Tab-separated table of C-alpha atoms and ligand atoms in Angstrom:
chain	number	residue	atom	x	y	z
A	1	UNK	CA	-0.194	0.046	-0.058
A	2	UNK	CA	1.223	3.504	-0.759
A	3	UNK	CA	1.286	5.554	2.272
A	4	UNK	CA	0.562	8.848	0.723
A	5	UNK	CA	-2.546	7.631	-0.580
A	6	UNK	CA	-4.098	7.592	2.786
A	7	UNK	CA	-4.884	11.135	3.256
A	8	UNK	CA	-6.434	11.410	-0.205
A	9	UNK	CA	-8.204	8.031	0.011
A	10	UNK	CA	-9.909	8.880	3.317
A	11	UNK	CA	-10.887	12.429	2.364
A	12	UNK	CA	-14.689	12.545	2.855
A	13	UNK	CA	-16.529	12.133	-0.295
A	14	UNK	CA	-20.165	12.915	1.134
A	15	UNK	CA	-21.596	14.457	4.132
A	16	UNK	CA	-21.795	11.190	5.916
A	17	UNK	CA	-18.205	10.878	6.093
A	18	UNK	CA	-17.654	14.459	7.220
A	19	UNK	CA	-16.341	14.395	10.840
A	20	UNK	CA	-17.261	17.135	13.473
A	21	UNK	CA	-19.398	19.497	11.273
A	22	UNK	CA	-22.810	18.121	12.029
A	23	UNK	CA	-24.561	21.590	12.437
A	24	UNK	CA	-23.266	22.629	8.909
A	25	UNK	CA	-24.136	19.279	7.444
A	26	UNK	CA	-27.658	19.297	8.759
A	27	UNK	CA	-28.566	22.758	7.388
A	28	UNK	CA	-27.115	21.975	3.845
A	29	UNK	CA	-28.935	18.596	3.872
A	30	UNK	CA	-32.146	20.027	4.657
A	31	UNK	CA	-31.768	22.877	2.051
A	32	UNK	CA	-30.796	20.348	-0.572
A	33	UNK	CA	-33.813	17.961	0.336
A	34	UNK	CA	-36.232	20.887	0.135
A	35	UNK	CA	-34.611	22.156	-3.080
A	36	UNK	CA	-34.173	25.624	-1.295
A	37	UNK	CA	-30.802	26.488	-2.906
A	38	UNK	CA	-29.055	29.813	-2.210
A	39	UNK	CA	-26.710	31.271	-4.936
A	40	UNK	CA	-23.734	32.029	-2.636
A	41	UNK	CA	-22.415	30.165	0.277
A	42	UNK	CA	-19.666	31.281	2.606
A	43	UNK	CA	-17.738	28.572	4.664
A	44	UNK	CA	-15.615	30.051	7.436
A	45	UNK	CA	-13.217	28.512	9.966
A	46	UNK	CA	-9.572	27.738	10.530
A	47	UNK	CA	-7.308	25.964	8.020
A	48	UNK	CA	-7.827	22.293	7.470
A	49	UNK	CA	-11.257	22.023	9.006
A	50	UNK	CA	-12.763	20.988	5.740
A	51	UNK	CA	-14.127	23.837	3.843
A	52	UNK	CA	-12.907	23.131	0.419
A	53	UNK	CA	-13.929	19.347	1.142
A	54	UNK	CA	-17.306	20.579	1.868
A	55	UNK	CA	-17.400	22.812	-1.286
A	56	UNK	CA	-16.661	19.714	-3.345
A	57	UNK	CA	-19.386	17.689	-1.751
A	58	UNK	CA	-21.818	20.332	-2.294
A	59	UNK	CA	-20.733	20.735	-5.776
A	60	UNK	CA	-21.625	16.972	-6.281
A	61	UNK	CA	-24.827	17.366	-4.517
A	62	UNK	CA	-25.804	19.965	-7.037
A	63	UNK	CA	-24.543	18.329	-10.134
A	64	UNK	CA	-24.860	14.446	-9.584
A	65	UNK	CA	-26.631	12.813	-12.430
A	66	UNK	CA	-28.989	11.176	-10.054
A	67	UNK	CA	-30.551	14.839	-9.497
A	68	UNK	CA	-30.011	17.449	-6.919
A	69	UNK	CA	-29.533	15.458	-3.765
A	70	UNK	CA	-27.947	15.465	-0.173
A	71	UNK	CA	-26.629	12.022	-1.127
A	72	UNK	CA	-24.457	12.307	-4.257
A	73	UNK	CA	-23.766	8.845	-5.922
A	74	UNK	CA	-20.045	9.272	-6.226
A	75	UNK	CA	-20.295	7.155	-9.288
A	76	UNK	CA	-21.551	9.102	-12.199
A	77	UNK	CA	-19.198	11.206	-14.357
A	78	UNK	CA	-20.118	14.560	-12.612
A	79	UNK	CA	-19.395	12.994	-9.329
A	80	UNK	CA	-16.110	11.298	-10.103
A	81	UNK	CA	-14.941	14.090	-12.537
A	82	UNK	CA	-15.610	16.807	-9.398
A	83	UNK	CA	-13.737	14.471	-7.126
A	84	UNK	CA	-10.883	14.217	-9.604
A	85	UNK	CA	-10.930	17.994	-10.260
A	86	UNK	CA	-11.559	17.626	-13.978
A	87	UNK	CA	-15.308	18.651	-14.172
A	88	UNK	CA	-15.579	21.425	-16.630
A	89	UNK	CA	-18.406	23.543	-14.730
A	90	UNK	CA	-16.370	23.253	-11.379
A	91	UNK	CA	-13.836	25.840	-10.757
A	92	UNK	CA	-11.664	26.158	-7.762
A	93	UNK	CA	-9.822	29.491	-7.464
A	94	UNK	CA	-7.323	30.290	-4.855
A	95	UNK	CA	-7.637	33.887	-4.067
A	96	UNK	CA	-4.246	33.935	-2.264
A	97	UNK	CA	-2.538	33.350	-5.535
A	98	UNK	CA	-5.077	34.964	-7.927
A	99	UNK	CA	-5.831	38.003	-6.157
A	100	UNK	CA	-6.418	40.327	-9.107
A	101	UNK	CA	-9.243	41.885	-10.716
A	102	UNK	CA	-8.346	40.356	-14.190
A	103	UNK	CA	-8.722	36.801	-13.190
A	104	UNK	CA	-11.984	37.586	-11.522
A	105	UNK	CA	-13.323	39.462	-14.421
A	106	UNK	CA	-12.306	36.569	-16.691
A	107	UNK	CA	-14.015	34.140	-14.563
A	108	UNK	CA	-17.181	36.100	-14.233
A	109	UNK	CA	-17.208	36.570	-17.918
A	110	UNK	CA	-17.436	32.996	-18.550
A	111	UNK	CA	-20.163	32.624	-15.837
A	112	UNK	CA	-22.872	34.112	-18.191
A	113	UNK	CA	-22.535	30.854	-20.431
A	114	UNK	CA	-24.605	27.837	-19.487
A	115	UNK	CA	-22.988	25.005	-17.910
A	116	UNK	CA	-21.365	22.553	-20.531
A	117	UNK	CA	-21.658	19.273	-18.561
A	118	UNK	CA	-23.675	19.881	-15.522
A	119	UNK	CA	-26.722	21.404	-14.113
A	120	UNK	CA	-24.877	24.464	-12.290
A	121	UNK	CA	-21.506	26.040	-12.664
A	122	UNK	CA	-19.963	26.152	-9.214
A	123	UNK	CA	-17.244	28.638	-8.457
A	124	UNK	CA	-15.265	28.041	-5.234
A	125	UNK	CA	-13.115	30.963	-4.089
A	126	UNK	CA	-10.893	29.678	-1.445
A	127	UNK	CA	-9.260	32.330	1.033
A	128	UNK	CA	-11.616	34.793	-0.530
A	129	UNK	CA	-10.708	37.631	1.854
A	130	UNK	CA	-7.393	37.937	-0.007
A	131	UNK	CA	-9.208	39.181	-3.325
A	132	UNK	CA	-8.467	42.966	-3.956
A	133	UNK	CA	-11.097	45.510	-3.566
A	134	UNK	CA	-11.634	45.828	-7.116
A	135	UNK	CA	-11.973	42.005	-7.508
A	136	UNK	CA	-14.652	42.090	-4.810
A	137	UNK	CA	-16.342	44.836	-6.616
A	138	UNK	CA	-16.437	42.899	-9.810
A	139	UNK	CA	-17.696	39.662	-7.980
A	140	UNK	CA	-20.377	41.944	-6.284
A	141	UNK	CA	-22.160	42.829	-9.617
A	142	UNK	CA	-22.694	39.132	-10.378
A	143	UNK	CA	-23.536	38.229	-6.599
A	144	UNK	CA	-26.315	40.902	-6.860
A	145	UNK	CA	-28.045	39.443	-10.075
A	146	UNK	CA	-26.436	35.960	-10.430
A	147	UNK	CA	-27.353	33.858	-13.461
A	148	UNK	CA	-29.686	30.988	-12.558
A	149	UNK	CA	-27.141	28.366	-13.326
A	150	UNK	CA	-24.262	29.787	-11.148
A	151	UNK	CA	-23.403	28.893	-7.583
A	152	UNK	CA	-20.616	30.783	-5.618
A	153	UNK	CA	-19.002	28.866	-2.718
A	154	UNK	CA	-16.598	31.203	-0.890
A	155	UNK	CA	-14.356	30.033	1.777
A	156	UNK	CA	-12.166	31.850	4.143
A	157	UNK	CA	-10.290	31.751	7.363
A	158	UNK	CA	-10.704	35.312	7.986
A	159	UNK	CA	-14.545	36.533	7.490
A	160	UNK	CA	-13.643	39.896	8.943
A	161	UNK	CA	-11.941	40.839	5.878
A	162	UNK	CA	-14.706	40.372	3.696
A	163	UNK	CA	-16.795	43.386	2.638
A	164	UNK	CA	-20.107	43.576	4.306
A	165	UNK	CA	-21.770	44.022	0.917
A	166	UNK	CA	-20.368	40.663	-0.103
A	167	UNK	CA	-21.115	38.795	3.261
A	168	UNK	CA	-24.681	40.105	3.285
A	169	UNK	CA	-25.299	38.138	-0.133
A	170	UNK	CA	-23.850	34.969	1.137
A	171	UNK	CA	-25.324	32.164	3.314
A	172	UNK	CA	-22.826	31.704	5.879
A	173	UNK	CA	-21.505	28.525	7.669
A	174	UNK	CA	-19.162	28.507	10.367
A	175	UNK	CA	-16.988	25.275	10.468
A	176	UNK	CA	-15.810	24.289	13.803
A	177	UNK	CA	-12.339	23.203	14.788
A	178	UNK	CA	-12.065	19.427	15.145
A	179	UNK	CA	-11.968	18.368	18.661
A	180	UNK	CA	-8.982	16.350	19.573
A	181	UNK	CA	-11.133	13.377	20.568
A	182	UNK	CA	-13.067	13.304	17.298
A	183	UNK	CA	-9.766	13.334	15.372
A	184	UNK	CA	-8.305	10.513	17.417
A	185	UNK	CA	-11.582	8.567	17.146
A	186	UNK	CA	-11.577	9.050	13.287
A	187	UNK	CA	-7.987	7.980	12.826
A	188	UNK	CA	-8.612	4.964	14.857
A	189	UNK	CA	-11.446	3.775	12.674
A	190	UNK	CA	-9.415	4.462	9.762
A	191	UNK	CA	-6.368	2.501	10.890
A	192	UNK	CA	-8.675	-0.369	12.002
A	193	UNK	CA	-10.163	-0.467	8.519
A	194	UNK	CA	-6.715	-0.298	6.956
A	195	UNK	CA	-5.413	-3.099	9.328
A	196	UNK	CA	-2.423	-0.953	10.328
A	197	UNK	CA	-1.250	-1.634	14.014
A	198	UNK	CA	-1.227	1.414	16.278
A	199	UNK	CA	-0.765	2.514	19.824
A	200	UNK	CA	-3.800	4.612	21.083
A	201	UNK	CA	-1.259	7.113	22.837
A	202	UNK	CA	0.186	7.786	19.361
A	203	UNK	CA	-3.163	8.933	17.948
A	204	UNK	CA	-3.701	11.226	20.890
A	205	UNK	CA	-0.189	12.844	20.024
A	206	UNK	CA	-1.309	13.372	16.386
A	207	UNK	CA	-4.608	14.568	17.481
A	208	UNK	CA	-3.036	17.172	19.699
A	209	UNK	CA	-0.374	18.328	16.962
A	210	UNK	CA	-3.201	18.548	14.389
A	211	UNK	CA	-4.488	21.392	16.384
A	212	UNK	CA	-8.283	21.014	15.194
A	213	UNK	CA	-7.339	20.163	11.546
A	214	UNK	CA	-8.270	16.936	10.144
A	215	UNK	CA	-6.360	17.535	7.179
A	216	UNK	CA	-3.167	17.966	9.185
A	217	UNK	CA	-4.116	14.968	11.263
A	218	UNK	CA	-4.382	12.719	8.141
A	219	UNK	CA	-1.152	13.893	6.553
A	220	UNK	CA	0.601	13.467	9.953
A	221	UNK	CA	-0.731	9.966	10.175
A	222	UNK	CA	0.618	9.334	6.592
A	223	UNK	CA	4.032	10.533	7.726
A	224	UNK	CA	3.839	8.326	10.862
A	225	UNK	CA	3.070	5.260	8.810
A	226	UNK	CA	6.217	5.897	6.754
A	227	UNK	CA	8.356	6.963	9.719
A	228	UNK	CA	7.365	3.746	11.609
A	229	UNK	CA	7.661	1.337	8.706
A	230	UNK	CA	4.014	0.436	8.751
A	231	UNK	CA	3.131	0.532	12.428
A	232	UNK	CA	2.388	3.409	14.635
A	233	UNK	CA	3.942	3.414	18.147
A	234	UNK	CA	3.647	6.264	20.715
A	235	UNK	CA	7.463	6.688	21.101
A	236	UNK	CA	7.802	6.751	17.088
A	237	UNK	CA	5.146	9.346	16.604
A	238	UNK	CA	6.559	11.332	19.647
A	239	UNK	CA	10.132	11.397	18.020
A	240	UNK	CA	8.693	12.410	14.677
A	241	UNK	CA	6.879	15.318	16.111
A	242	UNK	CA	9.620	16.343	18.369
A	243	UNK	CA	7.110	15.973	21.177
A	244	UNK	CA	8.319	16.732	24.727
A	245	UNK	CA	7.761	13.963	27.145
A	246	UNK	CA	5.396	15.438	29.714
A	247	UNK	CA	7.554	13.949	32.415
A	248	UNK	CA	10.364	16.594	31.873
A	249	UNK	CA	7.803	19.554	32.054
A	250	UNK	CA	6.259	18.049	35.222
A	251	UNK	CA	9.734	17.881	36.876
A	252	UNK	CA	10.409	21.461	35.715
A	253	UNK	CA	7.305	22.802	37.485
A	254	UNK	CA	7.985	20.665	40.530
A	255	UNK	CA	11.341	22.163	40.868
A	256	UNK	CA	9.756	25.689	40.414
A	257	UNK	CA	7.259	24.626	43.192
A	258	UNK	CA	10.217	23.730	45.544
A	259	UNK	CA	12.050	26.786	44.456
A	260	UNK	CA	14.984	24.560	43.370
A	261	UNK	CA	16.868	26.215	40.723
A	262	UNK	CA	19.449	23.617	40.442
A	263	UNK	CA	17.112	20.852	39.850
A	264	UNK	CA	15.281	23.009	37.221
A	265	UNK	CA	18.542	23.699	35.376
A	266	UNK	CA	19.285	20.020	35.337
A	267	UNK	CA	16.028	19.072	33.611
A	268	UNK	CA	16.904	21.543	30.880
A	269	UNK	CA	20.170	19.992	30.516
A	270	UNK	CA	18.583	16.582	30.196
A	271	UNK	CA	16.316	18.029	27.459
A	272	UNK	CA	19.213	19.350	25.548
A	273	UNK	CA	20.973	16.304	25.617
A	274	UNK	CA	18.039	14.766	23.864
A	275	UNK	CA	17.844	17.588	21.281
A	276	UNK	CA	14.382	18.405	22.099
A	277	UNK	CA	12.942	21.568	20.752
A	278	UNK	CA	12.711	24.275	23.261
A	279	UNK	CA	10.162	26.207	21.357
A	280	UNK	CA	7.767	23.226	21.439
A	281	UNK	CA	8.662	22.831	25.217
A	282	UNK	CA	7.684	26.357	26.071
A	283	UNK	CA	4.480	25.776	24.164
A	284	UNK	CA	3.928	22.507	26.128
A	285	UNK	CA	4.880	24.153	29.310
A	286	UNK	CA	2.208	26.893	28.793
A	287	UNK	CA	-0.441	24.251	28.110
A	288	UNK	CA	0.520	22.311	31.008
A	289	UNK	CA	0.259	25.475	33.108
A	290	UNK	CA	-3.275	26.016	31.802
A	291	UNK	CA	-4.054	22.560	32.940
A	292	UNK	CA	-2.980	23.529	36.533
A	293	UNK	CA	-5.079	26.576	36.330
A	294	UNK	CA	-8.026	24.528	35.314
A	295	UNK	CA	-7.247	21.963	38.209
A	296	UNK	CA	-7.319	24.865	40.602
A	297	UNK	CA	-10.334	26.676	39.412
A	298	UNK	CA	-12.330	24.342	37.461
A	299	UNK	CA	-11.293	20.600	38.031
A	300	UNK	CA	-14.237	19.050	36.294
A	301	UNK	CA	-12.887	20.732	32.942
A	302	UNK	CA	-9.766	18.697	33.343
A	303	UNK	CA	-9.580	15.732	30.857
A	304	UNK	CA	-10.292	12.413	32.785
A	305	UNK	CA	-7.786	10.625	30.711
A	306	UNK	CA	-4.989	12.983	31.081
A	307	UNK	CA	-1.770	11.460	31.404
A	308	UNK	CA	0.002	11.930	34.680
A	309	UNK	CA	-3.156	13.361	36.128
A	310	UNK	CA	-2.139	12.576	39.796
A	311	UNK	CA	1.069	14.579	39.322
A	312	UNK	CA	-0.805	17.445	37.714
A	313	UNK	CA	-3.185	17.560	40.533
A	314	UNK	CA	-0.274	17.524	43.243
A	315	UNK	CA	1.201	20.376	41.318
A	316	UNK	CA	-1.864	22.449	41.225
A	317	UNK	CA	-2.057	22.112	45.006
A	318	UNK	CA	1.586	22.982	45.664
A	319	UNK	CA	1.575	26.201	43.404
A	320	UNK	CA	-0.820	28.933	44.337
A	321	UNK	CA	-3.018	30.303	41.456
A	322	UNK	CA	-1.027	33.599	41.123
A	323	UNK	CA	2.167	31.882	40.615
A	324	UNK	CA	0.599	29.599	37.970
A	325	UNK	CA	-0.628	32.683	36.151
A	326	UNK	CA	2.569	34.341	36.396
A	327	UNK	CA	4.392	31.336	35.164
A	328	UNK	CA	2.079	31.097	32.239
A	329	UNK	CA	2.909	34.690	31.174
A	330	UNK	CA	6.534	33.875	31.554
A	331	UNK	CA	6.252	30.781	29.366
A	332	UNK	CA	4.600	32.670	26.565
A	333	UNK	CA	6.867	35.746	26.826
A	334	UNK	CA	9.847	33.264	26.820
A	335	UNK	CA	8.649	31.696	23.659
A	336	UNK	CA	8.505	35.086	22.103
A	337	UNK	CA	11.918	35.850	23.161
A	338	UNK	CA	13.380	32.685	22.058
A	339	UNK	CA	14.465	33.718	18.552
A	340	UNK	CA	16.505	36.662	20.350
A	341	UNK	CA	18.328	34.525	22.874
A	342	UNK	CA	21.958	33.556	22.325
A	343	UNK	CA	20.641	29.998	21.799
A	344	UNK	CA	17.551	28.157	22.388
A	345	UNK	CA	18.803	26.203	25.468
A	346	UNK	CA	19.935	29.449	27.050
A	347	UNK	CA	16.657	31.241	26.240
A	348	UNK	CA	14.830	28.509	27.846
A	349	UNK	CA	16.929	28.224	30.974
A	350	UNK	CA	16.412	31.988	31.339
A	351	UNK	CA	12.723	31.493	31.227
A	352	UNK	CA	12.632	28.897	33.880
A	353	UNK	CA	14.842	31.033	36.134
A	354	UNK	CA	12.543	33.970	35.659
A	355	UNK	CA	9.643	31.763	36.960
A	356	UNK	CA	11.699	30.910	40.021
A	357	UNK	CA	12.821	34.523	40.631
A	358	UNK	CA	9.509	36.239	40.143
A	359	UNK	CA	7.151	34.179	42.079
A	360	UNK	CA	4.682	36.423	43.357
A	361	UNK	CA	5.620	35.454	47.064
A	362	UNK	CA	8.966	35.191	48.412
A	363	UNK	CA	8.091	31.690	49.375
A	364	UNK	CA	10.943	29.531	50.902
A	365	UNK	CA	12.995	32.673	51.839
A	366	UNK	CA	13.700	34.153	55.291
A	367	UNK	CA	11.076	36.620	56.053
A	368	UNK	CA	12.599	40.149	56.536
A	369	UNK	CA	12.175	41.183	60.154
A	370	UNK	CA	9.133	43.471	60.613
A	371	UNK	CA	9.802	46.807	62.026
A	372	UNK	CA	9.005	47.164	65.641
A	373	UNK	CA	5.758	48.714	66.664
A	374	UNK	CA	6.200	51.922	68.611
A	375	UNK	CA	5.495	51.405	72.346
A	376	UNK	CA	1.775	51.991	73.343
A	377	UNK	CA	1.147	55.168	75.250
A	378	UNK	CA	1.246	54.494	78.994
A	379	UNK	CA	-1.860	54.601	80.976
A	380	UNK	CA	-4.852	54.640	78.616
A	381	UNK	CA	-4.879	52.612	75.752
A	382	UNK	CA	-3.495	54.711	72.762
A	383	UNK	CA	-5.902	56.117	70.206
A	384	UNK	CA	-4.317	53.857	67.481
A	385	UNK	CA	-4.930	50.737	69.557
A	386	UNK	CA	-8.345	52.081	70.475
A	387	UNK	CA	-9.222	52.587	66.869
A	388	UNK	CA	-8.318	48.823	66.097
A	389	UNK	CA	-11.137	47.600	68.441
A	390	UNK	CA	-13.662	50.294	67.385
A	391	UNK	CA	-16.865	48.654	65.924
A	392	UNK	CA	-16.798	50.997	62.942
A	393	UNK	CA	-16.455	50.787	59.288
A	394	UNK	CA	-16.206	52.642	55.959
A	395	UNK	CA	-15.428	56.365	56.027
A	396	UNK	CA	-16.106	56.762	59.603
A	397	UNK	CA	-13.402	54.131	60.102
A	398	UNK	CA	-11.018	56.162	57.833
A	399	UNK	CA	-11.668	59.297	59.929
A	400	UNK	CA	-10.849	57.212	63.070
A	401	UNK	CA	-7.611	56.064	61.435
A	402	UNK	CA	-6.536	59.454	60.215
A	403	UNK	CA	-7.068	61.547	63.326
A	404	UNK	CA	-4.742	62.129	66.174
A	405	UNK	CA	-6.029	62.332	69.879
A	406	UNK	CA	-5.103	65.865	71.018
A	407	UNK	CA	-6.836	65.470	74.464
A	408	UNK	CA	-8.940	63.093	76.346
A	409	UNK	CA	-10.854	64.180	79.489
A	410	UNK	CA	-13.318	61.352	80.639
A	411	UNK	CA	-15.788	61.011	78.105
A	412	UNK	CA	-14.710	63.992	75.939
A	413	UNK	CA	-12.419	63.200	72.872
A	414	UNK	CA	-10.733	66.047	71.185
A	415	UNK	CA	-9.391	64.832	67.802
A	416	UNK	CA	-7.243	66.654	65.107
A	417	UNK	CA	-7.532	65.690	61.553
A	418	UNK	CA	-4.945	66.723	59.064
A	419	UNK	CA	-5.816	69.177	56.432
A	420	UNK	CA	-5.353	66.780	53.774
A	421	UNK	CA	-7.940	64.447	55.124
A	422	UNK	CA	-10.453	67.125	56.229
A	423	UNK	CA	-13.019	65.757	53.933
A	424	UNK	CA	-13.358	62.775	56.424
A	425	UNK	CA	-14.534	65.015	59.033
A	426	UNK	CA	-18.062	64.992	57.611
A	427	UNK	CA	-20.722	65.486	60.381
A	428	UNK	CA	-22.412	61.996	59.483
A	429	UNK	CA	-18.984	60.309	59.942
A	430	UNK	CA	-18.403	62.107	63.212
A	431	UNK	CA	-21.541	60.833	64.434
A	432	UNK	CA	-20.933	57.221	63.364
A	433	UNK	CA	-17.436	57.364	65.138
A	434	UNK	CA	-19.097	58.888	68.344
A	435	UNK	CA	-21.627	56.013	68.299
A	436	UNK	CA	-18.917	53.462	68.096
A	437	UNK	CA	-16.954	55.139	70.900
A	438	UNK	CA	-20.064	55.208	73.149
A	439	UNK	CA	-20.689	51.520	72.287
A	440	UNK	CA	-17.253	50.421	72.948
A	441	UNK	CA	-16.764	52.328	76.123
A	442	UNK	CA	-20.153	51.559	77.440
A	443	UNK	CA	-21.439	55.344	78.008
A	444	UNK	CA	-22.183	58.469	76.142
A	445	UNK	CA	-19.085	60.442	74.891
A	446	UNK	CA	-18.497	63.699	73.327
A	447	UNK	CA	-16.472	64.067	70.193
A	448	UNK	CA	-14.748	67.174	68.947
A	449	UNK	CA	-12.818	67.132	65.535
A	450	UNK	CA	-10.875	70.010	64.439
A	451	UNK	CA	-8.583	70.500	61.544
A	452	UNK	CA	-5.009	71.144	62.204
A	453	UNK	CA	-1.291	70.202	62.627
A	454	UNK	CA	-0.534	66.519	63.160
A	455	UNK	CA	2.552	64.882	64.446
A	456	UNK	CA	2.231	61.558	62.513
A	457	UNK	CA	0.697	59.643	65.384
A	458	UNK	CA	-2.530	58.485	63.806
A	459	UNK	CA	-3.288	54.781	63.188
A	460	UNK	CA	-2.924	55.440	59.496
A	461	UNK	CA	0.598	57.302	59.724
A	462	UNK	CA	1.923	54.405	61.985
A	463	UNK	CA	0.832	51.741	59.861
A	464	UNK	CA	2.302	53.460	56.674
A	465	UNK	CA	5.590	53.711	58.528
A	466	UNK	CA	5.524	50.305	59.487
A	467	UNK	CA	4.801	49.322	55.901
A	468	UNK	CA	7.724	51.159	54.495
A	469	UNK	CA	10.192	49.868	57.240
A	470	UNK	CA	9.439	46.367	56.422
A	471	UNK	CA	9.445	46.983	52.898
A	472	UNK	CA	12.916	48.390	53.158
A	473	UNK	CA	14.045	45.468	55.136
A	474	UNK	CA	12.641	42.968	52.650
A	475	UNK	CA	14.352	44.941	49.976
A	476	UNK	CA	17.548	44.652	51.765
A	477	UNK	CA	17.076	40.872	52.162
A	478	UNK	CA	16.319	40.343	48.570
A	479	UNK	CA	19.401	42.352	47.343
A	480	UNK	CA	21.615	40.502	49.612
A	481	UNK	CA	20.159	37.155	47.949
A	482	UNK	CA	22.995	35.832	45.849
A	483	UNK	CA	20.484	34.048	43.488
A	484	UNK	CA	18.620	37.125	42.754
A	485	UNK	CA	21.865	39.096	42.414
A	486	UNK	CA	23.067	36.785	39.886
A	487	UNK	CA	19.757	37.004	37.941
A	488	UNK	CA	19.714	40.652	38.022
A	489	UNK	CA	23.224	40.690	36.579
A	490	UNK	CA	22.411	38.174	34.030
A	491	UNK	CA	19.149	39.950	32.865
A	492	UNK	CA	20.863	43.469	33.408
A	493	UNK	CA	17.696	44.203	35.243
A	494	UNK	CA	16.754	45.556	38.683
A	495	UNK	CA	14.680	44.647	41.638
A	496	UNK	CA	11.755	46.796	41.794
A	497	UNK	CA	11.213	47.410	45.438
A	498	UNK	CA	7.451	48.003	45.154
A	499	UNK	CA	7.044	44.687	43.833
A	500	UNK	CA	8.510	43.042	47.076
A	501	UNK	CA	5.831	41.784	49.245
A	502	UNK	CA	5.921	39.877	52.497
A	503	UNK	CA	3.491	37.147	52.882
A	504	UNK	CA	0.032	38.284	54.060
A	505	UNK	CA	0.880	41.991	53.512
A	506	UNK	CA	-0.419	43.962	50.816
B	1	ZN	ZN1	-23.364	11.378	-8.939
């Protein structure tokens, strides 16, 4: 058996064989059976989902010698000639290579003549969005008043680029990307039919690499058969695709989770020793991180037959969602930067080190010593301490936090608010604060708030001071960290102090 024949041999020849586009097939079948035919169809969808295959099937439905039908016979001369690309009334034009108004004008000029062999002339214009503006205009005239015997089938990966005037004259069908499982199942059925031995895992690899395109899946299958000398093993297909063993990537992220740079670098060296593609590795790493994010937020969306599922779930537990998001970003960015790196391996290592260095929390490092709280005022509890236990919220709480206690005599509180926060001293807020104080102290109180000079002893000012002090201490600790220093030197970067956070502090 000739290997290359497979993709062509298994190209769907009628609606029944078309995988994964049931919604489109149903509508077209219905229209054909009712003989309600439109004069222009637009098939949209990403490459390889079957747009031109569908166009060919539709052309046979329209021209089959058995009559207009949803089930072309595939035997008559019209059917066989359309399949072979030799039917005189069936024209496929690739707009990507024939963009000009001349080709379009010629085609349209010929369209006025009656079909020579079939019932309808069928013009398929692939990648129609690539036509020039003039060519679109030429086509529009015919679309507005098409001859009875003419059918247009337009196909595009980019419907946004088609003028609205053209769009509005077409019956539009959006072809879906083929789900991985549908591709896998289709390949499995086909191989069984062909009696070619295979490993199921190998078909999953092909399904993933095909990225929604059945055409790609079939041609990869052809390659895999040639590559494996007539049988299809997971190892062989993995090698052929340059696929990255999931194990490497899991080990990498486990090292990131453990903040173990040495282990992560060792994994990258192992990968280099096997000459794996680091570009593919970063893409796969991003998709693994996506799985972790799913496991964390929507575990039911995780595929049940995911390889190494338990390890993925373990990782999802040991990395916090913020880190997963950040690592995902870094993986994407790293992939973009890869062509600029001195070499792929270096670029990959750098990306992994970045994941380790810029985790949102400085997990696994010594926490910086927090600045000491200033000693509480002797005697009465200090105002800032009192504020902490006051049952008050919102703007009234902000008022309490930003005032200083000037004087307290029994149940009289004289408070000073700085000019910059005078807006907080609204009567309503004062009343709430007064009520909260009364509630807390168990008796009526009097509150007097004036705007004036403050000394930095309000609860808010003290907290801000503490935050600055602890941030400075944390910054110092990070600057002293040898690993971060090496990284800063390597990246020619600097640590942004405001990005340093201690656990549990904003
Ligand atoms: Zn036929």
